[in-house]
CSV table of N, CA and C in Angstrom, one decimal:
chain,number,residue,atom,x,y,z
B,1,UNK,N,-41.3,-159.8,69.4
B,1,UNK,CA,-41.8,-158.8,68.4
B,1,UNK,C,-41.0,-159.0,67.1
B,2,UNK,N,-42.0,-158.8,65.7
B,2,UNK,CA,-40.9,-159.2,64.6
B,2,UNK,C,-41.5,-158.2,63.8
B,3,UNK,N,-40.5,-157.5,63.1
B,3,UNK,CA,-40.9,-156.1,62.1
B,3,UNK,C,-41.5,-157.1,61.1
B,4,UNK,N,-42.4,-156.7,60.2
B,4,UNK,CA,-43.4,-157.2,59.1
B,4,UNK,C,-42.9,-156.4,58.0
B,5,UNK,N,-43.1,-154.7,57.7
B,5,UNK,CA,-43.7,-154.3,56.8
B,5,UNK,C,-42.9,-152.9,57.1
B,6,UNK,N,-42.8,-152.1,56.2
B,6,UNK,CA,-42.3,-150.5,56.1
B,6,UNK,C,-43.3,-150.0,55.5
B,7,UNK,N,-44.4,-149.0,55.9
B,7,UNK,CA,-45.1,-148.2,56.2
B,7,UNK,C,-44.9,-147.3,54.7
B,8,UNK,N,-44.0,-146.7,55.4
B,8,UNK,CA,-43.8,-145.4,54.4
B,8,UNK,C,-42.3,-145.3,54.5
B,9,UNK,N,-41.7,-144.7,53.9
B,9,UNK,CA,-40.0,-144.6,53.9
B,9,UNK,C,-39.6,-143.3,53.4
B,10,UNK,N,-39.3,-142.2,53.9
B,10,UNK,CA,-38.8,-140.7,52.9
B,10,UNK,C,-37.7,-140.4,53.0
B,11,UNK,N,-36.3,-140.0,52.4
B,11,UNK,CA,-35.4,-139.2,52.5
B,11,UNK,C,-35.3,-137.8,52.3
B,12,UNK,N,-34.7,-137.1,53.0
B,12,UNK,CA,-34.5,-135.7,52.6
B,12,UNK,C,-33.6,-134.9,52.3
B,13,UNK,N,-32.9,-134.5,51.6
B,13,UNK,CA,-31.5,-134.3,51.3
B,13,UNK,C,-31.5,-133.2,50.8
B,14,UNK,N,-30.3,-132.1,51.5
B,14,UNK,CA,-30.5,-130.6,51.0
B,14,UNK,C,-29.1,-130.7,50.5
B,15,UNK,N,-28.9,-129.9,49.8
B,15,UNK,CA,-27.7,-129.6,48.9
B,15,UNK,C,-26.7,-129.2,50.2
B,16,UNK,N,-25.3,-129.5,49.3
B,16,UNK,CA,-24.5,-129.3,50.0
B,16,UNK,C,-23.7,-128.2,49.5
B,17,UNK,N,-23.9,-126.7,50.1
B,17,UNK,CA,-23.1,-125.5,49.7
B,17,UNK,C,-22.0,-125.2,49.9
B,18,UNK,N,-20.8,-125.4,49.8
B,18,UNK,CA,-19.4,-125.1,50.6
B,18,UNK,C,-19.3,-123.8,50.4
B,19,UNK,N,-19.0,-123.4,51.6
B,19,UNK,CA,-18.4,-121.8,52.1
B,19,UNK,C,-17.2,-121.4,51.1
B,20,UNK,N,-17.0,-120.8,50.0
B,20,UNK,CA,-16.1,-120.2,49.1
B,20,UNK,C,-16.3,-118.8,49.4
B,21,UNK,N,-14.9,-118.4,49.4
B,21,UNK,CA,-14.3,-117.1,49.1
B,21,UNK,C,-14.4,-116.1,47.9
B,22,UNK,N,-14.9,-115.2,47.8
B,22,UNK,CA,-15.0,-114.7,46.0
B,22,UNK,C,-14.2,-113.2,45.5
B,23,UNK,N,-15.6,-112.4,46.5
B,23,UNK,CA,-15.1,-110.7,45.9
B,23,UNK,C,-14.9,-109.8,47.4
B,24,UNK,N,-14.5,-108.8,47.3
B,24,UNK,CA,-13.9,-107.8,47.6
B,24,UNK,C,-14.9,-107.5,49.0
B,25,UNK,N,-15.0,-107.3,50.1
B,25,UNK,CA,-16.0,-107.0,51.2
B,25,UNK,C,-14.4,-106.0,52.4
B,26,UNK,N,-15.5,-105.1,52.3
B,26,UNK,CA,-14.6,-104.0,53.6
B,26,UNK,C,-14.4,-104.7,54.8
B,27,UNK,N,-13.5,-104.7,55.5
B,27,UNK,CA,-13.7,-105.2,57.1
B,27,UNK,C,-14.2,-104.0,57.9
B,28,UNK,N,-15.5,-104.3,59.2
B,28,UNK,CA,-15.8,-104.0,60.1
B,28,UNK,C,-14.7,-102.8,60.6
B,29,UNK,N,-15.1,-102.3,60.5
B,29,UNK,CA,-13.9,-100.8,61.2
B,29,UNK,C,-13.5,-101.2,63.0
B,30,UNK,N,-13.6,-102.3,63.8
B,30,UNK,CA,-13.2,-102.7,64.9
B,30,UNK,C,-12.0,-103.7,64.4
B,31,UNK,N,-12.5,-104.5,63.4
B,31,UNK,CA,-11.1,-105.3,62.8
B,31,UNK,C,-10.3,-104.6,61.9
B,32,UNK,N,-10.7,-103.8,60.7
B,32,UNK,CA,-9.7,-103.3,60.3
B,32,UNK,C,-8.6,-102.2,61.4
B,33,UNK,N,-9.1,-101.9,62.9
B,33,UNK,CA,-8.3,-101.1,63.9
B,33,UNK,C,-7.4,-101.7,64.0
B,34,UNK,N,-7.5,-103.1,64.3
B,34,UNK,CA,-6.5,-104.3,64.5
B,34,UNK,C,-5.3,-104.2,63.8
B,35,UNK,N,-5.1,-103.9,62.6
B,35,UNK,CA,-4.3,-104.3,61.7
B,35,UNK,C,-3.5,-105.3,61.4
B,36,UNK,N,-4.1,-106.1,62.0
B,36,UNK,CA,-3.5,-107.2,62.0
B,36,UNK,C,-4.1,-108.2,61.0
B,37,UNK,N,-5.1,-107.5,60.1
B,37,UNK,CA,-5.7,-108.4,58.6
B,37,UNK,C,-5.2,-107.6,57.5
B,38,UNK,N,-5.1,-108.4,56.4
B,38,UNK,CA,-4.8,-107.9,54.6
B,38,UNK,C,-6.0,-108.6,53.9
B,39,UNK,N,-6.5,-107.0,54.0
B,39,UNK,CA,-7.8,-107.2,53.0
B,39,UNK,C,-7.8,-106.8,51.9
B,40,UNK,N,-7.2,-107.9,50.5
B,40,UNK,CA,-6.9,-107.3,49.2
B,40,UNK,C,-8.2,-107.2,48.6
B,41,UNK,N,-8.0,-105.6,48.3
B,41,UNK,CA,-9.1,-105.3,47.1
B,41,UNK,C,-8.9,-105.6,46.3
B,42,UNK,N,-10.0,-107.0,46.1
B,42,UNK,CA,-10.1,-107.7,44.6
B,42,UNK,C,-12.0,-107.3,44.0
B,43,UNK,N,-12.0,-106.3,43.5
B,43,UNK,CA,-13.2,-106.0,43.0
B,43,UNK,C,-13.7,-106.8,41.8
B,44,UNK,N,-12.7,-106.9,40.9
B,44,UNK,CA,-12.8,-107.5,39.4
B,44,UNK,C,-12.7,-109.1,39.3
B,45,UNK,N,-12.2,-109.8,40.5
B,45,UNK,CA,-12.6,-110.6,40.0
B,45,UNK,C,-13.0,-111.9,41.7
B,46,UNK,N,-12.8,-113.3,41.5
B,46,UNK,CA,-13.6,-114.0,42.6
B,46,UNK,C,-12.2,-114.7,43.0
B,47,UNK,N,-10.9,-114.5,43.5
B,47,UNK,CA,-9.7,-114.3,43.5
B,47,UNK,C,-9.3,-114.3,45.0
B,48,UNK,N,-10.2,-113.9,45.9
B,48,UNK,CA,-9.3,-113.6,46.8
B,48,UNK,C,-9.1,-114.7,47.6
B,49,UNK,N,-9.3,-115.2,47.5
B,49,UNK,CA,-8.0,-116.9,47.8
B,49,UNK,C,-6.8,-116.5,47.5
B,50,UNK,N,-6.5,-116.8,46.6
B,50,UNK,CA,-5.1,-116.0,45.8
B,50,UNK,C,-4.5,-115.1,46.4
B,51,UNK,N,-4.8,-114.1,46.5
B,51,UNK,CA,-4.4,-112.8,46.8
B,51,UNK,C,-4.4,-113.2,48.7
B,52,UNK,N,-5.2,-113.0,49.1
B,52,UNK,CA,-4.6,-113.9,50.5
B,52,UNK,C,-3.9,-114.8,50.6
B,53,UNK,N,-3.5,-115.6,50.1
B,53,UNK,CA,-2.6,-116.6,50.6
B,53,UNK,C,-1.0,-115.9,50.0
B,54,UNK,N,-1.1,-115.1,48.9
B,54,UNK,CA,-0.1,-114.2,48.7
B,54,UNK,C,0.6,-113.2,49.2
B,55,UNK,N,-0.5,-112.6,49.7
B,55,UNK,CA,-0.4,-111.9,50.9
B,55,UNK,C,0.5,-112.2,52.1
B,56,UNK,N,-0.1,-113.4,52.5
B,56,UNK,CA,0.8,-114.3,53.9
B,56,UNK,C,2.2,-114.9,53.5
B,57,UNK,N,2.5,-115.1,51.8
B,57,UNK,CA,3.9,-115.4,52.0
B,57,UNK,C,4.6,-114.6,51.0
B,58,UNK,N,3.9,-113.6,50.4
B,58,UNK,CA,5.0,-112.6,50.1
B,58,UNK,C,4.4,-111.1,50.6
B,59,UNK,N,4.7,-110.9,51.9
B,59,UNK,CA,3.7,-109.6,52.4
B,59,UNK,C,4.7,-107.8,51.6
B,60,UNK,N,3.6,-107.2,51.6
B,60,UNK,CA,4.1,-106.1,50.9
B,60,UNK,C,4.5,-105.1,52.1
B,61,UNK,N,5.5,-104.1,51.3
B,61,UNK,CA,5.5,-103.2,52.4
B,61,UNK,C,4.9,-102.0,51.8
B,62,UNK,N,3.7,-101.2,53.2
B,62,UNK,CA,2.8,-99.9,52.1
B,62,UNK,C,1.6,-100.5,51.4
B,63,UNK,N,0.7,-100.0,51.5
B,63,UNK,CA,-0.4,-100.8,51.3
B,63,UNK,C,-0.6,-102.5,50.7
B,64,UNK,N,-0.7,-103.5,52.1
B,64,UNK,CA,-0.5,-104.6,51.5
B,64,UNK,C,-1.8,-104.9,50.6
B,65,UNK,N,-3.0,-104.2,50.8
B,65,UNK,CA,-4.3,-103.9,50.5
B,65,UNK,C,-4.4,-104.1,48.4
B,66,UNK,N,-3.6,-103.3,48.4
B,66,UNK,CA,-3.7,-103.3,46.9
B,66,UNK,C,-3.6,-104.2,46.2
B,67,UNK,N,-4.3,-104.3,45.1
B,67,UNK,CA,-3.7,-105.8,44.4
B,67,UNK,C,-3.0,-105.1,43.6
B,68,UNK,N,-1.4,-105.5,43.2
B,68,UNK,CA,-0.5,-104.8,42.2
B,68,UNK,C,0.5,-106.0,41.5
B,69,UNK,N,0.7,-105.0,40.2
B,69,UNK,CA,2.0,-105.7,39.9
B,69,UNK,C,2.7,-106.9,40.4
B,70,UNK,N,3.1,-106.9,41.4
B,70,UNK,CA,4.5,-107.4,42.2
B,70,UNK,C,3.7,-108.6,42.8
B,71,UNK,N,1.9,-108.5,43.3
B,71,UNK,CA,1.3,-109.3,43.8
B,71,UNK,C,1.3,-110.1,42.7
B,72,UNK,N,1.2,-109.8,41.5
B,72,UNK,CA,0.6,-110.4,40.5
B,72,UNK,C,1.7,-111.5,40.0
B,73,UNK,N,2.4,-110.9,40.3
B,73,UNK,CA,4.1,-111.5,39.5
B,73,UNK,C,4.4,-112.7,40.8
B,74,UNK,N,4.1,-112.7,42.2
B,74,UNK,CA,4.1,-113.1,42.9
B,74,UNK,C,3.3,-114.3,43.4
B,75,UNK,N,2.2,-114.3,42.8
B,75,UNK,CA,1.4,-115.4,42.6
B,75,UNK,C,1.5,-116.6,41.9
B,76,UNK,N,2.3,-116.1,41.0
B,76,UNK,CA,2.9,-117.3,39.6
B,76,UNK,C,4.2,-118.3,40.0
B,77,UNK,N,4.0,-118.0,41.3
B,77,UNK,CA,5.1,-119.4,41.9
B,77,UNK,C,4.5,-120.0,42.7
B,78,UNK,N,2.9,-120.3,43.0
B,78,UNK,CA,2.0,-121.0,43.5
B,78,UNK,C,1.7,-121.9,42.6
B,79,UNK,N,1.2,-123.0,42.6
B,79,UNK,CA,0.9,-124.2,41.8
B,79,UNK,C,-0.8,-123.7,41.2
B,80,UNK,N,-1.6,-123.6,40.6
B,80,UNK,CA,-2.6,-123.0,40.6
B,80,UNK,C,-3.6,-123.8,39.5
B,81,UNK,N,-3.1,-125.1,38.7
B,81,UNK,CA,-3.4,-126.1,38.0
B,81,UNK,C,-4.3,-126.5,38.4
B,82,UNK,N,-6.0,-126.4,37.8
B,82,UNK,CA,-6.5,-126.6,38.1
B,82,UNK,C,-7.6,-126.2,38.9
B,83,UNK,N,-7.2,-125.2,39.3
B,83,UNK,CA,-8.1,-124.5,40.3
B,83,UNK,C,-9.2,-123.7,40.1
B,84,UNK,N,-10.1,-124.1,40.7
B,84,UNK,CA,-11.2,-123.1,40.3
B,84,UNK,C,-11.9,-121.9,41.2
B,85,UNK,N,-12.4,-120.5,40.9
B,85,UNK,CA,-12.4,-119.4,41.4
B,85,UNK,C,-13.7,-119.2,41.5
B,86,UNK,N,-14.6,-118.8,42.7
B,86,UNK,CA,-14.1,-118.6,43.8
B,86,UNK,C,-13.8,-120.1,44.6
B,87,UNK,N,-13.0,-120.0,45.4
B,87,UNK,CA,-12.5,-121.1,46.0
B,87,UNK,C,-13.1,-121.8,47.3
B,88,UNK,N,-13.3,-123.3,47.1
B,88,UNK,CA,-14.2,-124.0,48.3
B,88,UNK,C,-13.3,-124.7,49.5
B,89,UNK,N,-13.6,-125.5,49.6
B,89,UNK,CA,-13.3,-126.6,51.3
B,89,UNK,C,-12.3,-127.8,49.7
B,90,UNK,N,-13.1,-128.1,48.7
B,90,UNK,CA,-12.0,-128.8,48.5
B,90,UNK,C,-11.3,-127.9,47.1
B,91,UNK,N,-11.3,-126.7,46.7
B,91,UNK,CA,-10.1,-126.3,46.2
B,91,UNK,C,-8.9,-125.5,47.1
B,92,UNK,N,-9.3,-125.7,48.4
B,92,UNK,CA,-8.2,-125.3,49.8
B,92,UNK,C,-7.0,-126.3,49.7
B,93,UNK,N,-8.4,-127.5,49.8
B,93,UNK,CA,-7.7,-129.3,49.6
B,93,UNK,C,-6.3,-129.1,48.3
B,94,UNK,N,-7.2,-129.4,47.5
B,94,UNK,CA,-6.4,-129.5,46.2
B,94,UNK,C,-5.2,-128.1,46.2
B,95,UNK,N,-5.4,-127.1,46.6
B,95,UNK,CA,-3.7,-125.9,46.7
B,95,UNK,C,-3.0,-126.5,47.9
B,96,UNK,N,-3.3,-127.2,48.8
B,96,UNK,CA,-2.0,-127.9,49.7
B,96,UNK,C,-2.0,-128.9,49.3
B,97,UNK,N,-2.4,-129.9,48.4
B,97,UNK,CA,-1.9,-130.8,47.7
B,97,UNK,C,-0.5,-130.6,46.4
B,98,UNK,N,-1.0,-129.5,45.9
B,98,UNK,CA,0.2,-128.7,45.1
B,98,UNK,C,1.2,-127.7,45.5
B,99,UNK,N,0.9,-127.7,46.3
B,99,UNK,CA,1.5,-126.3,47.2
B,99,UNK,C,2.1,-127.0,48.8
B,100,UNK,N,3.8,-126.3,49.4
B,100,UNK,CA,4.0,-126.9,50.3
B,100,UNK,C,3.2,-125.8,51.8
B,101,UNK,N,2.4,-125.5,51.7
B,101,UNK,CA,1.5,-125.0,52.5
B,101,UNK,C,0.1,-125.5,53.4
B,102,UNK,N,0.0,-125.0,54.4
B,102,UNK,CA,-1.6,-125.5,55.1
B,102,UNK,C,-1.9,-124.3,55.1
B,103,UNK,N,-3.6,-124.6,55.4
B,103,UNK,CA,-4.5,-123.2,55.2
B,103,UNK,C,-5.1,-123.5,56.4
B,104,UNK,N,-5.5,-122.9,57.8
B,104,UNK,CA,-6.1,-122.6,58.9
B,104,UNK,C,-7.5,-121.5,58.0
B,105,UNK,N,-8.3,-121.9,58.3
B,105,UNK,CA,-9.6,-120.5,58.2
B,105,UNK,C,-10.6,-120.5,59.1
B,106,UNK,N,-10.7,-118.9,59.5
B,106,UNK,CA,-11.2,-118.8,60.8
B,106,UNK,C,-12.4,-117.8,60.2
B,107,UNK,N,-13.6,-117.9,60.6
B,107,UNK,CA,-14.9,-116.6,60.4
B,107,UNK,C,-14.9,-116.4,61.6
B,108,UNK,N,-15.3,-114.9,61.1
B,108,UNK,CA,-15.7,-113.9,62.8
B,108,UNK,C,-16.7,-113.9,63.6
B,109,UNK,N,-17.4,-114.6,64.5
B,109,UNK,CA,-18.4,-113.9,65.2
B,109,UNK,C,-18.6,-113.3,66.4
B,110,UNK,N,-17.7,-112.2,66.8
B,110,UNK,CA,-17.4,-111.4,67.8
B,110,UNK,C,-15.9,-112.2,67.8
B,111,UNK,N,-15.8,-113.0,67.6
B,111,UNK,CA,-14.5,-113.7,67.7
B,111,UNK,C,-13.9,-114.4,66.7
B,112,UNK,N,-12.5,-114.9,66.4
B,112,UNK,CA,-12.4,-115.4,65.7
B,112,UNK,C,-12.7,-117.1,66.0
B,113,UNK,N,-13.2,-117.8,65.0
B,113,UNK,CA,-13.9,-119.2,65.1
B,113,UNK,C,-12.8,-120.4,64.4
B,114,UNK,N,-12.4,-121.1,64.5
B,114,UNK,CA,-12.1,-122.0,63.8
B,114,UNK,C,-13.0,-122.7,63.0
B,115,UNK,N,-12.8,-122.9,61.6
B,115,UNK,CA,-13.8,-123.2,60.7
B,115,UNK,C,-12.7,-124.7,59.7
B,116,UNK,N,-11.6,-124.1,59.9
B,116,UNK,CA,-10.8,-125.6,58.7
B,116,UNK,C,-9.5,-125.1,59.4
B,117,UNK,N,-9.4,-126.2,59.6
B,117,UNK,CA,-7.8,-126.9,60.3
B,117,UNK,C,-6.6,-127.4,59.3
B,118,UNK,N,-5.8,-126.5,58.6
B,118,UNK,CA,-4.7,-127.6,58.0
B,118,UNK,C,-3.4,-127.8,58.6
B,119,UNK,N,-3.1,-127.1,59.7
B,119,UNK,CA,-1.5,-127.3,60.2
B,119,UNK,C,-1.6,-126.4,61.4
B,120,UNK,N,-0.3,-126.8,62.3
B,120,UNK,CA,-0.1,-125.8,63.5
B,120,UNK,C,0.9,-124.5,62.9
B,121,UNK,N,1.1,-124.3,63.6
B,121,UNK,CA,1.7,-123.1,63.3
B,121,UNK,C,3.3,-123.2,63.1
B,122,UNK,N,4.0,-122.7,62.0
B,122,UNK,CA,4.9,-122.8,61.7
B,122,UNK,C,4.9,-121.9,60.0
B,123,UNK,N,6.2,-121.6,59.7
B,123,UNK,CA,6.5,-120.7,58.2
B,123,UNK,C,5.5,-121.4,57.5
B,124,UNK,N,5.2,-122.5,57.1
B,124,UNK,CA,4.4,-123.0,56.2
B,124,UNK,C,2.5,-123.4,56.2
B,125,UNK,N,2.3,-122.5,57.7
B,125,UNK,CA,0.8,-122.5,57.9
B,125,UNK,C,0.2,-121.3,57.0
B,126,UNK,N,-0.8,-120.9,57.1
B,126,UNK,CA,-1.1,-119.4,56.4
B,126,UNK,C,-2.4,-119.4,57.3
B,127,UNK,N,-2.7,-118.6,57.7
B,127,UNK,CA,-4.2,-118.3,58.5
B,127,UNK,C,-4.8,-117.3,57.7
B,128,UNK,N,-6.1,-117.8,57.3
B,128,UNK,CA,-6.9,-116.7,57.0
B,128,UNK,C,-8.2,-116.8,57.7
B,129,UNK,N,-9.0,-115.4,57.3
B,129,UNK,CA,-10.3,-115.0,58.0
B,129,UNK,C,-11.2,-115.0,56.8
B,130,UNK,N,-12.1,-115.9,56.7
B,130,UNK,CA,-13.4,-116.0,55.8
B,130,UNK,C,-14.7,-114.7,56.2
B,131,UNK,N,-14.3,-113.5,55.6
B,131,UNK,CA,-15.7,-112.8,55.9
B,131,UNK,C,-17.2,-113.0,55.0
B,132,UNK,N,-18.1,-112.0,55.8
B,132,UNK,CA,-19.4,-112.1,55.2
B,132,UNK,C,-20.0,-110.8,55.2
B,133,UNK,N,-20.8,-111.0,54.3
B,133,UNK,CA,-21.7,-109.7,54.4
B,133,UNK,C,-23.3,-110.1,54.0
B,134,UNK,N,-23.1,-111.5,54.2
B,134,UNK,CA,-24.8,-112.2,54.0
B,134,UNK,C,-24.8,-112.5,52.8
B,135,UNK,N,-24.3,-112.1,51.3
B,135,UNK,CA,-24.1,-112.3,50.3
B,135,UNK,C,-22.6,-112.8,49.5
B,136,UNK,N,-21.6,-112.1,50.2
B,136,UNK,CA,-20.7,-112.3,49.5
B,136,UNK,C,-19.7,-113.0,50.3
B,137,UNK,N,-19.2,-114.1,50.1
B,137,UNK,CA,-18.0,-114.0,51.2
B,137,UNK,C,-16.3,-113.8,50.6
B,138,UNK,N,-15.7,-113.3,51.5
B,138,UNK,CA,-14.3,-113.3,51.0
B,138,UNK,C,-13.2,-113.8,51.9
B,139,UNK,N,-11.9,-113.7,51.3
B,139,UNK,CA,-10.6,-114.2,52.4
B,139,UNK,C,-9.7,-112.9,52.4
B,140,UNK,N,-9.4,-113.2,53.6
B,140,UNK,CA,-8.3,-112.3,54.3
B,140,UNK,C,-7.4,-113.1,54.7
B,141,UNK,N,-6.3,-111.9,54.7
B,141,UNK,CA,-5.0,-112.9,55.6
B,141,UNK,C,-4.8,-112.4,56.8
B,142,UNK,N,-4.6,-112.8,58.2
B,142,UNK,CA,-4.7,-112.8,59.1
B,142,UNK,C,-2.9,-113.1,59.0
B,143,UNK,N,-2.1,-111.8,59.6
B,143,UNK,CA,-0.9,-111.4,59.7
B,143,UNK,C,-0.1,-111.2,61.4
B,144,UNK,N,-1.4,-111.6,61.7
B,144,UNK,CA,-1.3,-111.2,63.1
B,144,UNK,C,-1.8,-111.8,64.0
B,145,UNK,N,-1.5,-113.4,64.6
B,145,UNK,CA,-2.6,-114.1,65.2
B,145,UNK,C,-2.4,-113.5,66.9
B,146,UNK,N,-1.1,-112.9,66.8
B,146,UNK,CA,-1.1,-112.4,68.5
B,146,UNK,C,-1.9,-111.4,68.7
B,147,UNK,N,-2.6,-110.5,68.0
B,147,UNK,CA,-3.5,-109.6,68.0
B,147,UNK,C,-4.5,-109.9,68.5
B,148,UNK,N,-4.7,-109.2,69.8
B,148,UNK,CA,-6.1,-109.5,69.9
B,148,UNK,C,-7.4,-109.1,69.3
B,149,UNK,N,-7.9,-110.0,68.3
B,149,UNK,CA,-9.4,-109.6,67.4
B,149,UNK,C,-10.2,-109.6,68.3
B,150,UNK,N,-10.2,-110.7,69.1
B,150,UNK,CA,-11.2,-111.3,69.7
B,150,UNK,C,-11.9,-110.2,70.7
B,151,UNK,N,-12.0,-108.8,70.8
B,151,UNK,CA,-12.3,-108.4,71.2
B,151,UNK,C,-13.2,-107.4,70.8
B,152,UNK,N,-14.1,-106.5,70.7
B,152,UNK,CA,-15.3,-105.6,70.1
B,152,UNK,C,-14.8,-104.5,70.6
């Protein structure tokens, strides 16, 4: 048997959306019980990348929740050149390229999921939680991985 001829030929190609982090979304009142997440209210701007990963290595004591001063002052020893807001799969890439840190991020569904892998665990991992609300997604820091989330 010997192929002749192609018929018809179509490709179909859908965009490729990466999951970014932006604005401010409440946690589920079964996870925020937990306490074992820092969900910075960032209302004003598409930041919370930032403020979570700030979160995980300079934690506040007393509402880590807030975004303040000291967070603010505290962020400016992160490499941040470059970066653009709200943040994707490769501006995660590019802040552990500048930065001596890995980013783990996990979304919830009844459990936490593994979603992006950058290191095991050690001072220089950071784990965060990518939430949703169908529209908005945001990051958390996950301060607590011995906690059990994974539960309803």
């Amino acid at each position: 048997m010997q192929f002749d001829e192609v018929k018809s030929f179509s490709i179909n190609i859908d965009p490729y959306t990466p999951t970014s982090g932006s604005s401010y979304i409440p946690l589920p009142k079964f996870l925020a019980d937990k306490k074992a997440i820092i969900n910075v209210i960032n209302k004003d701007d598409n930041e919370c990348f930032k403020w979570a990963v700030n979160s995980a290595v300079y934690p506040q004591k007393g509402h880590p929740e807030r975004l303040n001063t000291l967070m603010r002052q505290n962020s400016k020893k992160f490499n941040w050149d470059g970066m653009e807001f709200p943040v994707d799969e490769r501006g995660i890439e590019k802040f552990e390229k500048q930065n001596p840190y890995k980013i783990n991020v996990f979304e919830y569904n009844r459990k936490p999921n593994p979603v992006r892998f950058g290191g095991d665990h050690g001072p220089n991992v950071i784990n965060l939680l990518l939430i949703s609300n169908g529209e908005t997604n945001h990051y958390c820091c996950l301060v607590n991985m011995t906690t059990n989330v994974s539960t309803v």
